[in-house]
mmCIF file of C-alpha atoms in Angstrom:
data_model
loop_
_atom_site.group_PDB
_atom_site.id
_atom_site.type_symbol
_atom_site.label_atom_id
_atom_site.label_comp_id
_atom_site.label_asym_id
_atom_site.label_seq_id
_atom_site.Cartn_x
_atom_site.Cartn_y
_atom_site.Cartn_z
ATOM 1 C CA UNK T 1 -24.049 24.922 17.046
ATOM 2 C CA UNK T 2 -21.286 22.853 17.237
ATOM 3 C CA UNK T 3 -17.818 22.622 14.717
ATOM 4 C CA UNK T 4 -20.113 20.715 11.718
ATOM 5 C CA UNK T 5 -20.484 23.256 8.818
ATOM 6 C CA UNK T 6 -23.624 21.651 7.718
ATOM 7 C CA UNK T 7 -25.145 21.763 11.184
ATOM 8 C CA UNK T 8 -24.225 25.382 10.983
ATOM 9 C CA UNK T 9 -25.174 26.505 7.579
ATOM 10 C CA UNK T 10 -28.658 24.445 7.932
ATOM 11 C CA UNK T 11 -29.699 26.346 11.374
ATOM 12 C CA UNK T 12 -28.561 29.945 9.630
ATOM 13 C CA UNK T 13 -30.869 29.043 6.696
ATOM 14 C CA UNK T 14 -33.620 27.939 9.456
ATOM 15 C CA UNK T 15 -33.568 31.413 10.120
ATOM 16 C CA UNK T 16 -33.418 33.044 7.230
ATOM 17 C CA UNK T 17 -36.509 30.988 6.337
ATOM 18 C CA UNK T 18 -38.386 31.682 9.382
ATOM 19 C CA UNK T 19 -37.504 35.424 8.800
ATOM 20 C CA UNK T 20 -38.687 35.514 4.827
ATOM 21 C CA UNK T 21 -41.878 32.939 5.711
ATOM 22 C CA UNK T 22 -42.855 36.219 8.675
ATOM 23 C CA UNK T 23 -42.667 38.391 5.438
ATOM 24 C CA UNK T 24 -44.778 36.081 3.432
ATOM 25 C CA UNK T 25 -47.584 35.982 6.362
ATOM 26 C CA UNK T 26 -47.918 39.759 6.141
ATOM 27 C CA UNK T 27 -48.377 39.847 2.737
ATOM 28 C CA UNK T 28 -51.148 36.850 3.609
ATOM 29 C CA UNK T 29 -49.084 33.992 1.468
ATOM 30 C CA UNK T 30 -50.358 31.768 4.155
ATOM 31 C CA UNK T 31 -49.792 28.410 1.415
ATOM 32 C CA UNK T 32 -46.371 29.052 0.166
ATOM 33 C CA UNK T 33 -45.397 30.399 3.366
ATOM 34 C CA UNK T 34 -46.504 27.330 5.653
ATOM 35 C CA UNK T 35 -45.231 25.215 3.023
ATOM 36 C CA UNK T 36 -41.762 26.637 3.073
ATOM 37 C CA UNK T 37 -41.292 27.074 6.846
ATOM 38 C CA UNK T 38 -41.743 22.918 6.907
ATOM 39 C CA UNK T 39 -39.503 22.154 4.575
ATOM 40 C CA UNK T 40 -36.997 24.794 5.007
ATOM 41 C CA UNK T 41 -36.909 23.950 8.871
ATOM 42 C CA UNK T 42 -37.335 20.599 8.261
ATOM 43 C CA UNK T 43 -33.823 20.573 6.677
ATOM 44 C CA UNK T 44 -31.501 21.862 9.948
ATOM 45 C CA UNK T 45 -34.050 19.653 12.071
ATOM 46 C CA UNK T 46 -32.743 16.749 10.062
ATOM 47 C CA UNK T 47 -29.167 17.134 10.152
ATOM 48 C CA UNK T 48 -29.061 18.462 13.792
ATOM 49 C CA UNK T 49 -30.727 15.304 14.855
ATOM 50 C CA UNK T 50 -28.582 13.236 12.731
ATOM 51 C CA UNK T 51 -25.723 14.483 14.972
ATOM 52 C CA UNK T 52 -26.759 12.130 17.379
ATOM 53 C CA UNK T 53 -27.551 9.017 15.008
ATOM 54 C CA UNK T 54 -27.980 5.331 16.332
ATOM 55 C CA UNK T 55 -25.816 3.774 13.409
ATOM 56 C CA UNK T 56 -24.239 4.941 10.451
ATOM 57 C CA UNK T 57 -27.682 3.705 8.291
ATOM 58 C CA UNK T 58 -29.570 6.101 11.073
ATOM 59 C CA UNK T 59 -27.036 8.692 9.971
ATOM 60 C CA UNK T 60 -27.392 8.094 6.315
ATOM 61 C CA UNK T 61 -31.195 7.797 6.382
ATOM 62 C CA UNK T 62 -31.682 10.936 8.707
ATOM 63 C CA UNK T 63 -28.808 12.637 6.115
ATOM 64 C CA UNK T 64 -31.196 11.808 3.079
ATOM 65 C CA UNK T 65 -34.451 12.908 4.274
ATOM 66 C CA UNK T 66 -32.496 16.810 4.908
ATOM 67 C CA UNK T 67 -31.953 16.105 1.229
ATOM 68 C CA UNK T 68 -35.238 15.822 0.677
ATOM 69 C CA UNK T 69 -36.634 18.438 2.195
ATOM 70 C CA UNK T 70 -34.072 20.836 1.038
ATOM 71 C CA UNK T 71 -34.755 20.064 -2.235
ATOM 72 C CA UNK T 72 -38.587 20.587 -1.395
ATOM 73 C CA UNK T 73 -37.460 24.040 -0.646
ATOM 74 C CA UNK T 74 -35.815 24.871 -3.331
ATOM 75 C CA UNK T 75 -39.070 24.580 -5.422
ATOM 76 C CA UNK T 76 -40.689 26.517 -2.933
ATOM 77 C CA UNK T 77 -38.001 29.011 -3.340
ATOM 78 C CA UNK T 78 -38.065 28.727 -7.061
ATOM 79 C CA UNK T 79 -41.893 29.947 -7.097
ATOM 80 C CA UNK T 80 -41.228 32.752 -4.871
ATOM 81 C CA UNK T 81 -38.721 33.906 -7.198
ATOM 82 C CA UNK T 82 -41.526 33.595 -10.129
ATOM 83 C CA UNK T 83 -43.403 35.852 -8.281
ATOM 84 C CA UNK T 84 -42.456 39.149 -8.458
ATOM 85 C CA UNK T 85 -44.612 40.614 -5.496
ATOM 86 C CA UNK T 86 -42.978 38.068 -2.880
ATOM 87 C CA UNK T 87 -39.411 39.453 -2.682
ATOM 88 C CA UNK T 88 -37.209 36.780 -2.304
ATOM 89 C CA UNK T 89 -34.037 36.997 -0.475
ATOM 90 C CA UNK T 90 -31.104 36.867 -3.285
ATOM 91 C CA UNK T 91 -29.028 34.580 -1.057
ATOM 92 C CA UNK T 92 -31.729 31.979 -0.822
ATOM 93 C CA UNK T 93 -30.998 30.497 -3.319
ATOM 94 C CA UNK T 94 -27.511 29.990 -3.596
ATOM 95 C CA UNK T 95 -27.621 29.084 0.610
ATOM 96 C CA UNK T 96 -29.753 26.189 -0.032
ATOM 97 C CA UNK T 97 -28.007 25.223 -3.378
ATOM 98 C CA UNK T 98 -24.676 24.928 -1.145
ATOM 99 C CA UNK T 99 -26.287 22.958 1.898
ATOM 100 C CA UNK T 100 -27.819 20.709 -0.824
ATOM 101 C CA UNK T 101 -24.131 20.149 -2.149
ATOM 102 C CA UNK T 102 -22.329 19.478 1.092
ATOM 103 C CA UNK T 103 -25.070 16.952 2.103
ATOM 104 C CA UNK T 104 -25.149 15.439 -0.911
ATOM 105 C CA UNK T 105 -21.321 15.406 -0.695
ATOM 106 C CA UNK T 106 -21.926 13.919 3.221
ATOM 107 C CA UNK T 107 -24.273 10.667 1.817
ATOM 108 C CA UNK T 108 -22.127 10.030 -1.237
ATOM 109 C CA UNK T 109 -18.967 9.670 0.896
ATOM 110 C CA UNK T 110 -21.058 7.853 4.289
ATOM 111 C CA UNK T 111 -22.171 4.916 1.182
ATOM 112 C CA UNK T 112 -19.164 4.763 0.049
ATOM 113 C CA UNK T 113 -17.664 4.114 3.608
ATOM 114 C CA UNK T 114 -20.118 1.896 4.544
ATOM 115 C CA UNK T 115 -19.776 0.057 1.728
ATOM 116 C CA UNK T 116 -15.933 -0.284 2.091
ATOM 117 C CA UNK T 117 -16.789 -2.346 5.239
#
C-alpha cells in the first residue's frame, strides 16, 4: 500500500469493515450493514485516490470527503455498538477515531500550506 500511514490504516479498516458488514449479512442486518460497507469503504477509496490528486485543492477536496465518510461511519459504528445483538469489533472504534485524527491532522496542515502561498 505504499509508505502513507493513512493510505495504510484506511485499507486495514476497509477490511475490517468488509469482514464485520459479512457478519452483519448473516445475522440479516442488510440496512446497517449496506450502509456501513459504503461509508466505511468509501473512506480508504478516498484517500487512496487522493494519492494521485490533480492539484493540491484536488488533494484537499478528495482529503475532506474521506472525512466525511469516516465520520458517516462512525455513527454507523456508534449504533452497532447500541445494539447489543450485533457484536461490534472493540477496535472499531478507536481505528476509525485515529484515521479521523490523522486526516483531519492532513487537511488542517494542506490549508494551512496552501494558504502560506
Amino acid at each position: 500500500m505504499g509508505d502513507s500511514l493513512i493510505v495504510s490504516k484506511s485499507f486495514e479498516f476497509s477490511i475490517l469493515i468488509i469482514n464485520y458488514c459479512d457478519r452483519l449479512n448473516s445475522q440479516r442486518k442488510f440496512v446497517v450493514s449496506n450502509q456501513l460497507l459504503k461509508s466505511g469503504t468509501s473512506i480508504g477509496a478516498n484517500v487512496f485516490e487522493a494519492q494521485h490528486a490533480e492539484s493540491r485543492l484536488d488533494f484537499i477536496h478528495k482529503m475532506k470527503i474521506a472525512l466525511k465518510e469516516a465520520n458517516e461511519s462512525l455513527y454507523w459504528l456508534m449504533l452497532c455498538e447500541k445494539m447489543k445483538d450485533l457484536d461490534l469489533p472493540k477496535e472499531a472504534i478507536y481505528h476509525l477515531n485515529e484515521i479521523i485524527s490523522i486526516i483531519t491532522r492532513i487537511v488542517i496542515t494542506c490549508k494551512r500550506n496552501l494558504n502560506k502561498n
